[in-house]
Short mmCIF file of C-alpha atoms (C1' of nucleotides) in Angstrom, two decimals:
data_model
loop_
_atom_site.label_atom_id
_atom_site.label_comp_id
_atom_site.label_asym_id
_atom_site.label_seq_id
_atom_site.Cartn_x
_atom_site.Cartn_y
_atom_site.Cartn_z
CA MET A 1 7.82 -40.69 10.85
CA LEU A 2 5.26 -37.98 11.24
CA THR A 3 1.53 -37.91 11.91
CA ILE A 4 -0.79 -36.27 9.54
CA GLY A 5 -0.90 -33.01 11.82
CA GLN A 6 2.88 -32.89 12.00
CA LEU A 7 3.12 -33.39 8.26
CA ALA A 8 0.54 -30.56 7.87
CA ASP A 9 2.45 -28.21 9.95
CA TYR A 10 5.64 -28.89 8.21
CA ALA A 11 4.08 -28.08 4.77
CA ARG A 12 1.93 -25.23 6.33
CA VAL A 13 -1.03 -26.99 4.94
CA THR A 14 -4.28 -28.02 6.58
CA ILE A 15 -4.86 -31.67 7.72
CA LYS A 16 -7.96 -31.43 5.51
CA ALA A 17 -5.98 -30.56 2.61
CA VAL A 18 -3.64 -33.51 3.10
CA ARG A 19 -6.47 -35.86 2.92
CA HIS A 20 -7.89 -34.02 0.02
CA TYR A 21 -4.72 -34.73 -1.71
CA HIS A 22 -4.81 -38.47 -0.96
CA LEU A 23 -8.50 -38.50 -2.32
CA ARG A 24 -7.36 -36.86 -5.51
CA GLY A 25 -4.48 -39.42 -5.87
CA LEU A 26 -1.64 -36.65 -5.48
CA LEU A 27 -0.25 -38.01 -2.53
CA PRO A 28 0.14 -41.93 -1.90
CA GLU A 29 -1.71 -43.22 1.27
CA PRO A 30 1.30 -43.86 3.65
CA ASP A 31 1.32 -46.95 5.92
CA ARG A 32 -0.69 -46.96 8.96
CA ASP A 33 0.52 -47.68 12.46
CA SER A 34 -1.04 -50.23 14.89
CA SER A 35 -4.05 -47.96 15.64
CA GLY A 36 -4.63 -46.92 12.05
CA TYR A 37 -3.00 -43.47 11.97
CA ARG A 38 -1.43 -42.39 9.03
CA ARG A 39 2.57 -42.34 9.40
CA TYR A 40 4.38 -40.11 6.95
CA THR A 41 7.93 -40.05 5.68
CA ALA A 42 10.23 -37.26 4.72
CA GLU A 43 9.41 -38.18 0.97
CA HIS A 44 5.70 -37.33 1.80
CA ALA A 45 6.74 -34.10 3.20
CA VAL A 46 8.86 -33.16 0.04
CA LYS A 47 5.96 -34.02 -2.16
CA ILE A 48 3.37 -32.21 -0.31
CA VAL A 49 5.63 -29.01 -0.15
CA LYS A 50 5.66 -29.49 -4.02
CA ILE A 51 1.98 -30.02 -4.38
CA ARG A 52 1.45 -26.68 -2.08
CA THR A 53 3.64 -24.70 -4.20
CA LEU A 54 2.11 -25.47 -7.38
CA ALA A 55 -1.39 -25.37 -5.82
CA GLN A 56 -0.78 -21.90 -4.39
CA ALA A 57 0.30 -20.84 -7.73
CA GLY A 58 -3.44 -21.42 -9.01
CA VAL A 59 -2.47 -24.68 -10.85
CA PRO A 60 -5.41 -27.15 -10.69
CA LEU A 61 -4.92 -30.29 -8.69
CA ALA A 62 -5.51 -32.51 -11.72
CA ARG A 63 -2.55 -30.78 -13.41
CA VAL A 64 -0.52 -30.85 -10.46
CA LYS A 65 -0.95 -34.57 -10.35
CA ASP A 66 0.40 -34.90 -13.82
CA LEU A 67 3.25 -32.44 -13.18
CA LEU A 68 4.40 -34.42 -10.00
CA ASP A 69 5.83 -37.23 -12.07
CA ALA A 70 6.60 -35.51 -15.21
CA ASP A 71 10.16 -35.40 -16.55
CA PRO A 72 12.28 -32.41 -15.65
CA ASP A 73 11.99 -30.50 -19.02
CA THR A 74 8.40 -30.91 -19.04
CA LEU A 75 8.12 -29.59 -15.41
CA ALA A 76 10.51 -26.64 -16.33
CA ALA A 77 8.41 -25.73 -19.16
CA ALA A 78 5.24 -25.81 -17.26
CA ILE A 79 6.86 -23.88 -14.35
CA THR A 80 7.83 -21.21 -16.94
CA GLU A 81 4.15 -21.10 -18.33
CA ILE A 82 2.77 -20.94 -14.64
CA ASP A 83 5.02 -18.17 -13.89
CA HIS A 84 3.91 -16.05 -16.86
CA ASP A 85 0.21 -16.69 -15.66
CA ILE A 86 1.16 -15.48 -12.42
CA GLU A 87 2.70 -12.15 -13.80
CA GLU A 88 -0.43 -11.84 -15.97
CA ARG A 89 -2.53 -12.24 -12.70
CA ILE A 90 -0.68 -9.67 -11.05
CA ALA A 91 -1.07 -7.34 -13.82
CA GLN A 92 -4.88 -8.08 -13.70
CA LEU A 93 -5.06 -7.27 -10.16
CA ARG A 94 -3.26 -3.92 -10.77
CA ARG A 95 -5.79 -2.92 -13.33
CA THR A 96 -8.61 -4.00 -10.80
CA ARG A 97 -6.99 -1.79 -8.13
CA ASP A 98 -7.20 1.15 -10.71
CA GLN A 99 -10.97 0.25 -11.50
CA LEU A 100 -11.52 0.19 -7.72
CA ALA A 101 -10.17 3.73 -7.42
CA GLN A 102 -12.54 4.83 -10.27
CA LEU A 103 -15.45 3.34 -8.32
CA ARG A 104 -14.86 5.85 -5.45
CA GLY A 105 -14.72 8.59 -8.30
CA GLY A 106 -18.13 8.51 -9.79
CA ASP A 107 -19.23 7.59 -13.26
CA ARG A 108 -16.08 6.96 -15.23
CA LEU A 109 -16.27 3.41 -14.68
CA PHE A 110 -19.44 2.87 -16.43
CA VAL A 111 -18.98 4.84 -19.72
CA SER A 112 -16.03 5.32 -22.08
CA PRO A 113 -13.55 8.12 -21.36
CA GLU A 114 -15.21 10.46 -23.88
CA VAL A 115 -18.69 10.32 -22.34
CA ALA A 116 -17.17 10.56 -18.87
CA ASP A 117 -15.36 13.84 -20.05
CA HIS A 118 -18.86 14.96 -21.52
CA LEU A 119 -20.68 14.29 -18.16
CA ASP A 120 -18.07 16.19 -16.33
CA GLU A 121 -18.66 19.19 -18.67
CA LEU A 122 -22.27 19.17 -18.25
CA ARG A 123 -21.77 18.95 -14.45
CA GLU A 124 -19.67 22.13 -14.57
CA LEU A 125 -22.31 23.64 -16.94
CA GLY A 126 -24.81 23.44 -14.05
CA VAL A 127 -26.95 20.58 -15.50
CA SER A 128 -29.21 18.91 -12.86
CA GLU A 129 -28.48 15.58 -11.34
CA ARG A 130 -31.46 14.11 -12.67
CA GLN A 131 -30.47 15.13 -16.35
CA LEU A 132 -26.93 13.88 -15.79
CA HIS A 133 -28.18 10.70 -14.79
CA LEU A 134 -30.36 10.24 -17.97
CA GLU A 135 -27.56 11.36 -20.16
CA ARG A 136 -25.27 8.59 -18.37
CA ASP A 137 -27.99 6.02 -18.94
CA GLY A 138 -28.60 7.05 -22.58
CA TRP A 139 -24.80 6.67 -23.29
CA ILE A 140 -24.60 3.39 -21.60
CA LEU A 141 -27.48 1.98 -23.77
CA MET A 142 -26.07 3.46 -26.99
CA GLN A 143 -22.59 2.21 -26.43
CA THR A 144 -24.13 -1.16 -25.67
CA ALA A 145 -26.39 -1.12 -28.90
CA SER A 146 -23.45 0.19 -31.06
CA PRO A 147 -20.13 0.96 -29.73
CA GLU A 148 -18.93 2.59 -32.98
CA ASP A 149 -21.77 4.74 -33.55
CA ALA A 150 -21.76 5.90 -30.06
CA SER A 151 -18.34 7.12 -30.32
CA LEU A 152 -19.05 9.15 -33.39
CA TRP A 153 -22.18 10.52 -31.63
CA ILE A 154 -20.31 11.49 -28.71
CA ALA A 155 -17.92 13.48 -30.59
CA GLU A 156 -20.61 15.18 -32.46
CA LYS A 157 -22.57 16.02 -29.23
CA ARG A 158 -19.36 17.58 -27.63
CA GLU A 159 -18.77 19.67 -30.62
CA LEU A 160 -22.40 20.81 -30.49
CA MET A 161 -21.80 21.74 -26.98
CA THR A 162 -19.30 24.33 -27.78
CA ASP A 163 -22.21 26.31 -29.36
CA PRO A 164 -23.52 28.72 -26.74
CA GLU A 165 -26.98 28.81 -28.07
CA PHE A 166 -27.21 25.00 -28.03
CA ARG A 167 -25.94 25.02 -24.57
CA ALA A 168 -28.66 27.51 -23.52
CA LEU A 169 -31.23 25.34 -25.08
CA TYR A 170 -30.08 22.33 -23.26
CA LEU A 171 -30.12 24.09 -19.89
CA ASP A 172 -33.59 25.37 -20.63
CA HIS A 173 -34.75 21.82 -21.55
CA ASP A 174 -33.37 20.76 -18.34
CA ALA A 175 -35.16 23.08 -16.45
CA ALA A 176 -38.27 22.67 -18.41
CA TYR A 177 -38.60 19.00 -17.00
CA ASP A 178 -40.35 20.41 -13.58
CA TRP A 179 -42.58 22.97 -15.50
CA SER A 180 -46.56 22.82 -15.57
CA PRO A 181 -47.55 21.28 -19.06
CA ASP A 182 -49.39 24.70 -19.20
CA ASP A 183 -46.39 26.80 -18.84
CA PRO A 184 -46.76 29.68 -21.52
CA ARG A 185 -42.74 29.42 -22.00
CA LEU A 186 -43.02 25.89 -23.39
CA PRO A 187 -44.42 26.88 -26.80
CA ALA A 188 -41.44 29.66 -27.10
CA LEU A 189 -39.00 26.97 -26.10
CA ALA A 190 -40.37 24.52 -28.62
CA ASP A 191 -39.98 27.31 -31.20
CA ARG A 192 -36.34 28.25 -30.46
CA THR A 193 -35.48 24.46 -30.59
CA ARG A 194 -36.98 24.10 -33.92
CA ASN A 195 -35.32 27.17 -35.34
CA TRP A 196 -31.97 26.01 -34.00
CA PHE A 197 -32.21 22.60 -35.58
CA ALA A 198 -33.43 24.15 -38.89
CA ARG A 199 -30.58 26.73 -38.86
CA SER A 200 -27.75 24.11 -37.59
CA PRO A 201 -26.00 23.03 -40.75
CA GLY A 202 -25.85 19.26 -41.78
CA ARG A 203 -28.55 18.48 -38.95
CA SER A 204 -31.21 16.92 -41.26
CA GLU A 205 -28.82 15.05 -43.74
CA THR A 206 -27.18 12.83 -41.06
CA GLY A 207 -30.37 10.83 -40.76
CA PRO A 208 -32.31 10.22 -37.58
CA VAL A 209 -29.82 8.29 -35.86
CA HIS A 210 -27.37 11.10 -35.92
CA ASN A 211 -29.71 13.45 -33.99
CA PRO A 212 -28.39 13.63 -30.49
CA ALA A 213 -31.79 14.02 -29.11
CA ILE A 214 -31.90 10.29 -29.44
CA ALA A 215 -29.91 10.14 -26.25
CA ARG A 216 -32.98 11.42 -24.51
CA LEU A 217 -35.21 9.33 -26.38
CA ALA A 218 -33.15 6.26 -25.41
CA ALA A 219 -33.02 7.28 -21.83
CA GLN A 220 -36.84 7.91 -21.92
CA SER A 221 -37.30 4.24 -22.51
CA GLN A 222 -36.62 3.86 -18.89
CA PRO A 223 -39.48 4.42 -16.39
CA GLY A 224 -39.81 7.92 -14.74
CA ALA A 225 -37.53 9.38 -17.43
CA SER A 226 -39.99 11.98 -18.68
CA SER A 227 -42.59 14.67 -17.36
CA PRO A 228 -45.78 16.13 -18.29
CA ALA A 229 -43.85 19.32 -19.50
CA TRP A 230 -41.46 17.21 -21.59
CA ASP A 231 -44.28 15.21 -23.13
CA ARG A 232 -45.91 18.64 -24.21
CA LEU A 233 -42.62 19.83 -25.52
CA ALA A 234 -42.09 16.76 -27.65
CA ARG A 235 -45.72 17.30 -29.07
CA LEU A 236 -45.35 21.01 -29.70
CA MET A 237 -42.13 20.28 -31.53
CA THR A 238 -43.42 17.33 -33.76
CA ASP A 239 -46.88 18.72 -34.53
CA ARG A 240 -45.50 21.95 -36.09
CA SER A 241 -42.32 20.62 -37.79
CA MET B 1 -33.50 -2.20 -23.41
CA LEU B 2 -30.89 -4.90 -23.28
CA THR B 3 -31.05 -8.52 -23.55
CA ILE B 4 -29.00 -10.58 -21.00
CA GLY B 5 -26.35 -11.15 -23.75
CA GLN B 6 -26.02 -7.46 -24.46
CA LEU B 7 -25.70 -6.64 -20.70
CA ALA B 8 -23.09 -9.45 -20.23
CA ASP B 9 -20.99 -7.89 -23.19
CA TYR B 10 -21.27 -4.54 -22.01
CA ALA B 11 -20.06 -5.47 -18.55
CA ARG B 12 -17.63 -7.99 -19.82
CA VAL B 13 -19.17 -10.74 -17.70
CA THR B 14 -20.62 -13.93 -18.66
CA ILE B 15 -24.52 -14.65 -18.92
CA LYS B 16 -24.06 -17.22 -16.29
CA ALA B 17 -22.64 -14.85 -13.94
CA VAL B 18 -25.52 -12.43 -14.43
CA ARG B 19 -27.91 -15.14 -13.66
CA HIS B 20 -25.89 -16.06 -10.62
CA TYR B 21 -26.03 -12.41 -9.34
CA HIS B 22 -29.87 -12.61 -9.77
CA LEU B 23 -29.80 -15.80 -7.73
CA ARG B 24 -27.59 -14.24 -4.79
CA GLY B 25 -29.85 -11.34 -4.60
CA LEU B 26 -27.13 -8.87 -5.87
CA LEU B 27 -29.03 -7.88 -9.13
CA PRO B 28 -32.81 -7.35 -9.10
CA GLU B 29 -34.49 -9.49 -11.74
CA PRO B 30 -35.72 -7.01 -14.61
CA ASP B 31 -38.99 -7.32 -16.34
CA ARG B 32 -39.65 -9.80 -18.86
CA ASP B 33 -40.75 -9.21 -22.30
CA SER B 34 -43.65 -11.15 -23.92
CA SER B 35 -41.42 -14.27 -24.77
CA GLY B 36 -40.07 -14.23 -21.09
CA TYR B 37 -36.60 -13.06 -22.02
CA ARG B 38 -35.23 -10.60 -19.39
CA ARG B 39 -35.00 -7.00 -20.42
CA TYR B 40 -32.47 -4.75 -18.77
CA THR B 41 -32.07 -1.26 -18.30
CA ALA B 42 -28.94 1.14 -17.93
CA GLU B 43 -29.43 0.90 -14.17
CA HIS B 44 -28.80 -2.56 -14.31
CA ALA B 45 -25.59 -2.04 -16.50
CA VAL B 46 -24.31 0.29 -13.93
CA LYS B 47 -24.82 -1.91 -11.09
CA ILE B 48 -23.35 -4.96 -12.70
CA VAL B 49 -20.04 -3.02 -13.58
CA LYS B 50 -19.85 -2.16 -9.75
CA ILE B 51 -20.52 -5.84 -8.79
CA ARG B 52 -17.83 -7.05 -11.38
CA THR B 53 -15.31 -4.63 -10.09
CA LEU B 54 -15.84 -5.50 -6.55
CA ALA B 55 -15.77 -9.09 -7.50
CA GLN B 56 -12.67 -9.14 -9.50
CA ALA B 57 -11.16 -7.56 -6.52
CA GLY B 58 -12.07 -10.87 -4.64
CA VAL B 59 -14.82 -9.51 -2.55
CA PRO B 60 -17.26 -12.36 -1.77
CA LEU B 61 -20.42 -11.68 -3.50
CA ALA B 62 -22.21 -11.80 -0.07
CA ARG B 63 -20.09 -8.71 0.90
CA VAL B 64 -20.50 -7.13 -2.41
CA LYS B 65 -24.33 -7.24 -1.79
CA ASP B 66 -23.77 -5.22 1.48
CA LEU B 67 -21.52 -2.90 -0.19
CA LEU B 68 -23.96 -2.13 -3.24
CA ASP B 69 -26.33 -0.04 -0.88
CA ALA B 70 -23.82 0.95 1.63
CA ASP B 71 -23.48 4.89 2.42
CA PRO B 72 -20.49 6.46 0.35
CA ASP B 73 -18.21 6.61 3.56
CA THR B 74 -18.65 2.92 4.35
CA LEU B 75 -18.00 2.24 0.59
CA ALA B 76 -14.94 4.38 0.60
CA ALA B 77 -13.43 2.78 3.77
CA ALA B 78 -14.30 -0.80 2.25
CA ILE B 79 -12.53 0.25 -0.91
CA THR B 80 -9.27 1.28 0.84
CA GLU B 81 -9.44 -2.03 2.79
CA ILE B 82 -9.93 -3.99 -0.30
CA ASP B 83 -7.03 -2.10 -1.98
CA HIS B 84 -4.81 -3.08 0.77
CA ASP B 85 -5.89 -6.76 0.42
CA ILE B 86 -5.19 -6.68 -3.28
CA GLU B 87 -1.67 -5.37 -2.52
CA GLU B 88 -1.04 -8.28 0.13
CA ARG B 89 -2.15 -10.82 -2.68
CA ILE B 90 0.22 -9.20 -4.97
CA ALA B 91 2.92 -9.76 -2.63
CA GLN B 92 1.91 -13.26 -1.79
CA LEU B 93 1.88 -14.18 -5.64
CA ARG B 94 5.43 -12.80 -5.91
CA ARG B 95 6.37 -15.14 -3.13
CA THR B 96 4.86 -18.05 -4.71
CA ARG B 97 6.69 -17.13 -7.82
CA ASP B 98 10.17 -17.16 -6.17
CA GLN B 99 9.05 -20.50 -4.53
CA LEU B 100 8.02 -21.87 -8.06
CA ALA B 101 11.66 -20.72 -9.12
CA GLN B 102 13.14 -22.66 -6.41
CA LEU B 103 11.05 -25.81 -7.35
CA ARG B 104 13.19 -25.83 -10.46
CA GLY B 105 16.42 -25.48 -8.61
CA GLY B 106 16.16 -28.40 -6.18
CA ASP B 107 15.90 -28.76 -2.51
CA ARG B 108 16.01 -25.50 -1.17
CA LEU B 109 12.20 -25.15 -1.01
CA PHE B 110 11.90 -28.31 1.19
CA VAL B 111 14.38 -27.40 4.09
CA SER B 112 15.67 -24.44 5.79
CA PRO B 113 18.24 -22.13 4.16
CA GLU B 114 20.82 -23.34 6.32
CA VAL B 115 20.12 -27.06 5.72
CA ALA B 116 20.04 -26.19 2.01
CA ASP B 117 23.47 -24.51 2.22
CA HIS B 118 24.79 -27.58 4.08
CA LEU B 119 23.29 -29.89 1.26
CA ASP B 120 25.12 -27.85 -1.35
CA GLU B 121 28.41 -28.07 0.49
CA LEU B 122 28.05 -31.76 0.59
CA ARG B 123 27.41 -32.05 -3.11
CA GLU B 124 30.53 -30.02 -3.93
CA LEU B 125 32.30 -32.20 -1.41
CA GLY B 126 31.59 -35.16 -3.75
CA VAL B 127 29.01 -36.98 -1.49
CA SER B 128 26.80 -39.43 -3.33
CA GLU B 129 23.24 -38.65 -4.34
CA ARG B 130 21.86 -41.23 -2.12
CA GLN B 131 23.65 -40.02 0.90
CA LEU B 132 22.22 -36.16 0.03
CA HIS B 133 18.94 -37.72 -0.31
CA LEU B 134 19.22 -39.31 3.16
CA GLU B 135 20.63 -36.14 4.73
CA ARG B 136 17.93 -34.20 3.34
CA ASP B 137 15.27 -36.29 4.53
CA GLY B 138 16.79 -36.49 7.95
CA TRP B 139 16.79 -32.90 8.24
CA ILE B 140 13.22 -32.62 7.37
CA LEU B 141 12.23 -35.06 9.96
CA MET B 142 14.20 -33.20 12.58
CA GLN B 143 12.82 -29.84 11.39
CA THR B 144 9.42 -31.25 11.90
CA ALA B 145 10.06 -33.03 15.29
CA SER B 146 11.85 -29.89 16.69
CA PRO B 147 12.57 -26.82 14.48
CA GLU B 148 14.54 -25.05 17.54
CA ASP B 149 16.96 -28.22 18.06
CA ALA B 150 17.26 -28.72 14.39
CA SER B 151 18.59 -25.08 13.81
CA LEU B 152 21.20 -25.91 16.64
CA TRP B 153 22.13 -29.21 15.15
CA ILE B 154 22.61 -27.92 11.61
CA ALA B 155 24.78 -25.11 12.83
CA GLU B 156 26.80 -27.65 14.91
CA LYS B 157 27.07 -30.25 12.01
CA ARG B 158 28.11 -27.51 9.55
CA GLU B 159 30.89 -26.40 12.20
CA LEU B 160 31.93 -30.05 12.24
CA MET B 161 32.27 -30.28 8.49
CA THR B 162 34.94 -27.40 8.66
CA ASP B 163 37.17 -30.46 10.31
CA PRO B 164 38.92 -32.26 7.27
CA GLU B 165 39.17 -35.46 9.48
CA PHE B 166 35.44 -35.46 9.83
CA ARG B 167 34.88 -34.74 6.23
CA ALA B 168 37.30 -37.76 5.42
CA LEU B 169 35.30 -39.96 7.86
CA TYR B 170 32.00 -38.67 6.34
CA LEU B 171 32.86 -39.56 2.60
CA ASP B 172 34.28 -42.85 3.93
CA HIS B 173 31.09 -43.60 5.65
CA ASP B 174 29.14 -42.59 2.32
CA ALA B 175 31.31 -44.95 0.33
CA ALA B 176 31.14 -47.94 2.88
CA TYR B 177 27.23 -48.19 2.07
CA ASP B 178 28.07 -50.28 -0.93
CA TRP B 179 30.82 -52.41 0.64
CA SER B 180 30.31 -56.16 1.36
CA PRO B 181 29.63 -56.58 4.99
CA ASP B 182 32.72 -58.61 5.33
CA ASP B 183 34.81 -56.00 3.67
CA PRO B 184 38.17 -55.75 5.92
CA ARG B 185 38.09 -52.00 5.73
CA LEU B 186 34.96 -51.79 7.95
CA PRO B 187 36.67 -52.48 11.33
CA ALA B 188 39.22 -50.05 10.52
CA LEU B 189 36.82 -47.43 9.70
CA ALA B 190 34.80 -47.90 12.95
CA ASP B 191 38.06 -47.51 15.05
CA ARG B 192 38.62 -44.26 13.24
CA THR B 193 35.13 -43.05 13.83
CA ARG B 194 35.27 -44.17 17.55
CA ASN B 195 38.69 -42.24 17.98
CA TRP B 196 37.27 -39.13 16.34
CA PHE B 197 34.36 -39.11 18.80
CA ALA B 198 36.58 -39.83 21.52
CA ARG B 199 39.13 -36.98 20.72
CA SER B 200 36.51 -34.53 19.92
CA PRO B 201 35.73 -32.08 22.53
CA GLY B 202 32.39 -31.97 23.99
CA ARG B 203 30.98 -34.50 21.99
CA SER B 204 29.68 -36.83 24.85
CA GLU B 205 28.55 -34.14 27.20
CA THR B 206 25.90 -32.67 24.67
CA GLY B 207 23.96 -35.69 25.13
CA PRO B 208 22.92 -38.15 22.62
CA VAL B 209 20.35 -36.00 20.84
CA HIS B 210 23.23 -33.56 20.01
CA ASN B 211 25.05 -36.41 18.15
CA PRO B 212 24.86 -35.35 14.52
CA ALA B 213 24.79 -39.24 13.81
CA ILE B 214 20.93 -38.93 14.73
CA ALA B 215 20.61 -37.36 11.26
CA ARG B 216 21.63 -40.95 9.80
CA LEU B 217 19.50 -42.72 12.45
CA ALA B 218 16.47 -40.52 11.56
CA ALA B 219 16.96 -41.10 7.94
CA GLN B 220 17.38 -44.95 8.65
CA SER B 221 13.80 -44.94 9.89
CA GLN B 222 12.78 -44.93 6.34
CA PRO B 223 12.72 -48.00 4.15
CA GLY B 224 15.99 -48.59 2.34
CA ALA B 225 17.99 -46.22 4.17
CA SER B 226 20.63 -48.69 5.30
CA SER B 227 22.75 -51.53 3.90
CA PRO B 228 24.53 -54.49 5.10
CA ALA B 229 27.78 -52.71 5.43
CA TRP B 230 26.23 -49.86 7.51
CA ASP B 231 24.56 -52.49 9.79
CA ARG B 232 28.02 -54.12 10.43
CA LEU B 233 29.50 -50.75 10.87
CA ALA B 234 27.05 -49.86 13.51
CA ARG B 235 27.51 -53.23 15.31
CA LEU B 236 31.37 -52.56 15.36
CA MET B 237 31.08 -49.37 16.64
CA THR B 238 28.43 -50.04 19.49
CA ASP B 239 29.89 -53.41 20.64
CA ARG B 240 33.50 -51.95 21.37
CA SER B 241 32.46 -48.42 22.47
"C1'" DT C 1 -38.64 -19.80 -44.58
"C1'" DC C 2 -34.58 -21.54 -42.75
"C1'" DG C 3 -30.51 -21.80 -39.91
"C1'" DA C 4 -27.86 -19.15 -36.70
"C1'" DA C 5 -27.62 -17.10 -32.78
"C1'" DC C 6 -29.99 -16.09 -28.99
"C1'" DC C 7 -32.87 -17.04 -24.91
"C1'" DT C 8 -35.18 -20.29 -21.08
"C1'" DT C 9 -34.75 -23.53 -16.78
"C1'" DG C 10 -32.83 -27.53 -14.60
"C1'" DA C 11 -29.43 -30.54 -13.15
"C1'" DC C 12 -24.99 -31.63 -12.31
"C1'" DC C 13 -19.62 -30.46 -11.84
"C1'" DT C 14 -15.51 -28.12 -10.11
"C1'" DA C 15 -11.50 -26.81 -6.28
"C1'" DG C 16 -10.16 -26.70 -1.87
"C1'" DG C 17 -11.53 -27.46 1.55
"C1'" DG C 18 -15.14 -26.11 6.52
"C1'" DG C 19 -17.65 -28.31 9.86
"C1'" DC C 20 -19.93 -31.72 12.06
"C1'" DA C 21 -20.88 -36.43 14.08
"C1'" DA C 22 -19.37 -40.03 16.13
"C1'" DG C 23 -16.14 -42.15 17.62
"C1'" DG C 24 -10.88 -44.18 18.71
"C1'" DT C 25 -6.03 -43.21 20.70
"C1'" DC C 26 -2.61 -41.44 23.45
"C1'" DA C 27 0.11 -38.72 27.09
"C1'" DA C 28 -0.09 -36.18 31.40
"C1'" DG C 29 -1.53 -35.14 35.84
"C1'" DC C 30 -4.10 -36.77 39.90
"C1'" DG D 1 -7.04 -46.19 37.89
"C1'" DC D 2 -9.37 -42.13 36.02
"C1'" DT D 3 -9.88 -38.15 33.82
"C1'" DT D 4 -8.88 -34.61 30.56
"C1'" DG D 5 -7.54 -32.52 26.45
"C1'" DA D 6 -5.23 -33.17 22.20
"C1'" DC D 7 -5.12 -35.54 18.53
"C1'" DC D 8 -6.52 -39.17 14.89
"C1'" DT D 9 -10.27 -42.01 12.15
"C1'" DT D 10 -14.40 -42.03 8.23
"C1'" DG D 11 -18.46 -40.28 6.35
"C1'" DC D 12 -21.39 -36.98 5.28
"C1'" DC D 13 -23.07 -32.40 3.63
"C1'" DC D 14 -22.03 -27.47 2.95
"C1'" DC D 15 -19.73 -23.52 0.57
"C1'" DT D 16 -18.45 -20.08 -3.54
"C1'" DA D 17 -18.55 -18.36 -8.06
"C1'" DG D 18 -19.59 -19.82 -11.53
"C1'" DG D 19 -18.86 -23.87 -15.90
"C1'" DT D 20 -21.06 -27.18 -18.78
"C1'" DC D 21 -24.64 -29.81 -20.75
"C1'" DA D 22 -29.44 -30.74 -22.02
"C1'" DA D 23 -33.89 -29.80 -24.20
"C1'" DG D 24 -36.19 -26.80 -25.67
"C1'" DG D 25 -38.47 -21.85 -27.29
"C1'" DT D 26 -37.47 -17.05 -29.72
"C1'" DT D 27 -35.67 -13.78 -32.81
"C1'" DC D 28 -33.26 -12.08 -36.53
"C1'" DG D 29 -31.12 -11.69 -41.00
"C1'" DA D 30 -30.62 -13.71 -45.91
#
DNA sequence: TCGAACCTTGACCTAGGGGCAAGGTCAAGC
DNA sequence: GCTTGACCTTGCCCCTAGGTCAAGGTTCGA
């Protein structure tokens, strides 16, 4: 006959857990000795090892209770199912490990692989961290609003980036962020930008949502995402177009 | 700007989880719109994907909170540690799977491998299920009371079982359970048993605890573990020895 | 304009215990 | 006989990481 502590040690379970199983009706209360201590038999030990095994497998105690006095076929079926469940949890943990590795890496975790590649290209081009941040956040918002459109837009944007003139314009806009709003280079930049859009084939017919500048607009809905120079640039471009 | 539902969908998290993160101080409460709805930015989306990734890895939210604004080196170290932790949990799940498989099989889960092998041998010998049950429970109690002694005793018991005469005695004792207490075969069986113990070398000097009959005695402390014939047998053996 | 889908807060629930209080019991050693 | 430490008892509230339900306000698309 075992005390609760001996039983708990045998099954490698805490005393508290044993009492919890009594409370949940998984384990019948054993007889008490003259001093009121619970006295367990080997039957209890067997049952509690069963309970522990199922509970460790993540089976809710309510289900463990049913399983304990189910017929062997039902139990076997349940075990098969639980086994599959564990396999799946292992696979999930592996996926989590991969994501954890990406968390070290940078932004790939937060955006689609295409956008992540795009951001990498921008970084190589020498785009400022501020601008990268703006781009990333813009794509996040777009992906959230419309994942299908976002995947079209990113393909278009990346194709655009193969044009050296567009790349130059992009870098100039990036640099212009810090300029004074009175900077004489701003009107010229606005002109070059408008000219490029006018020359670029098919830009206008795809509708306003297909304009890659919407990335910047979306990002600008965040606080601190614009500057006096950019505001001036926006006015220069809309006024004369 | 995202609603709570859009944010939750983006990060593949439930709305309730998002609010829970606010409650725990992991995620700053965003501004509300005119109707009191929370309105999120891409910054929130980034943060919540981080939180989700760490939380899915089993990191307690309190620690996630610290990690969110830790310096990169601290974060990297923590991620390495968390990664090891996941590996360990995968290993544990594999062990649980093995145990689950044993749960289908039978008794191996509840006793040491040596005892399990012993029980298998007894089963092959044609021992009754009742007796097997008694043996198993006896070994459980012994293992609980004194694991080291139990491992010595099981080795001794298995060596004993290699003796054909002991095996015959064991099977006869098993069969005798159901006999009438007046059965004429009982005194003869008691004699044969006493003779065997007397002949068997070193049986008496190892002390009473090394007598394998203690298995039966231990098992008999359970209700319904004896019979009139066994009681008579016990009296016959002690009276005349 | 209406219904569906969304949002709000609040209250209560879960599993598997942990920790503490306020004791009772038991075995060993002096 | 007395103390000490380890063990046991019940009962209570606490935790995590949310889930669920209720009762209501809001927004959006047909």
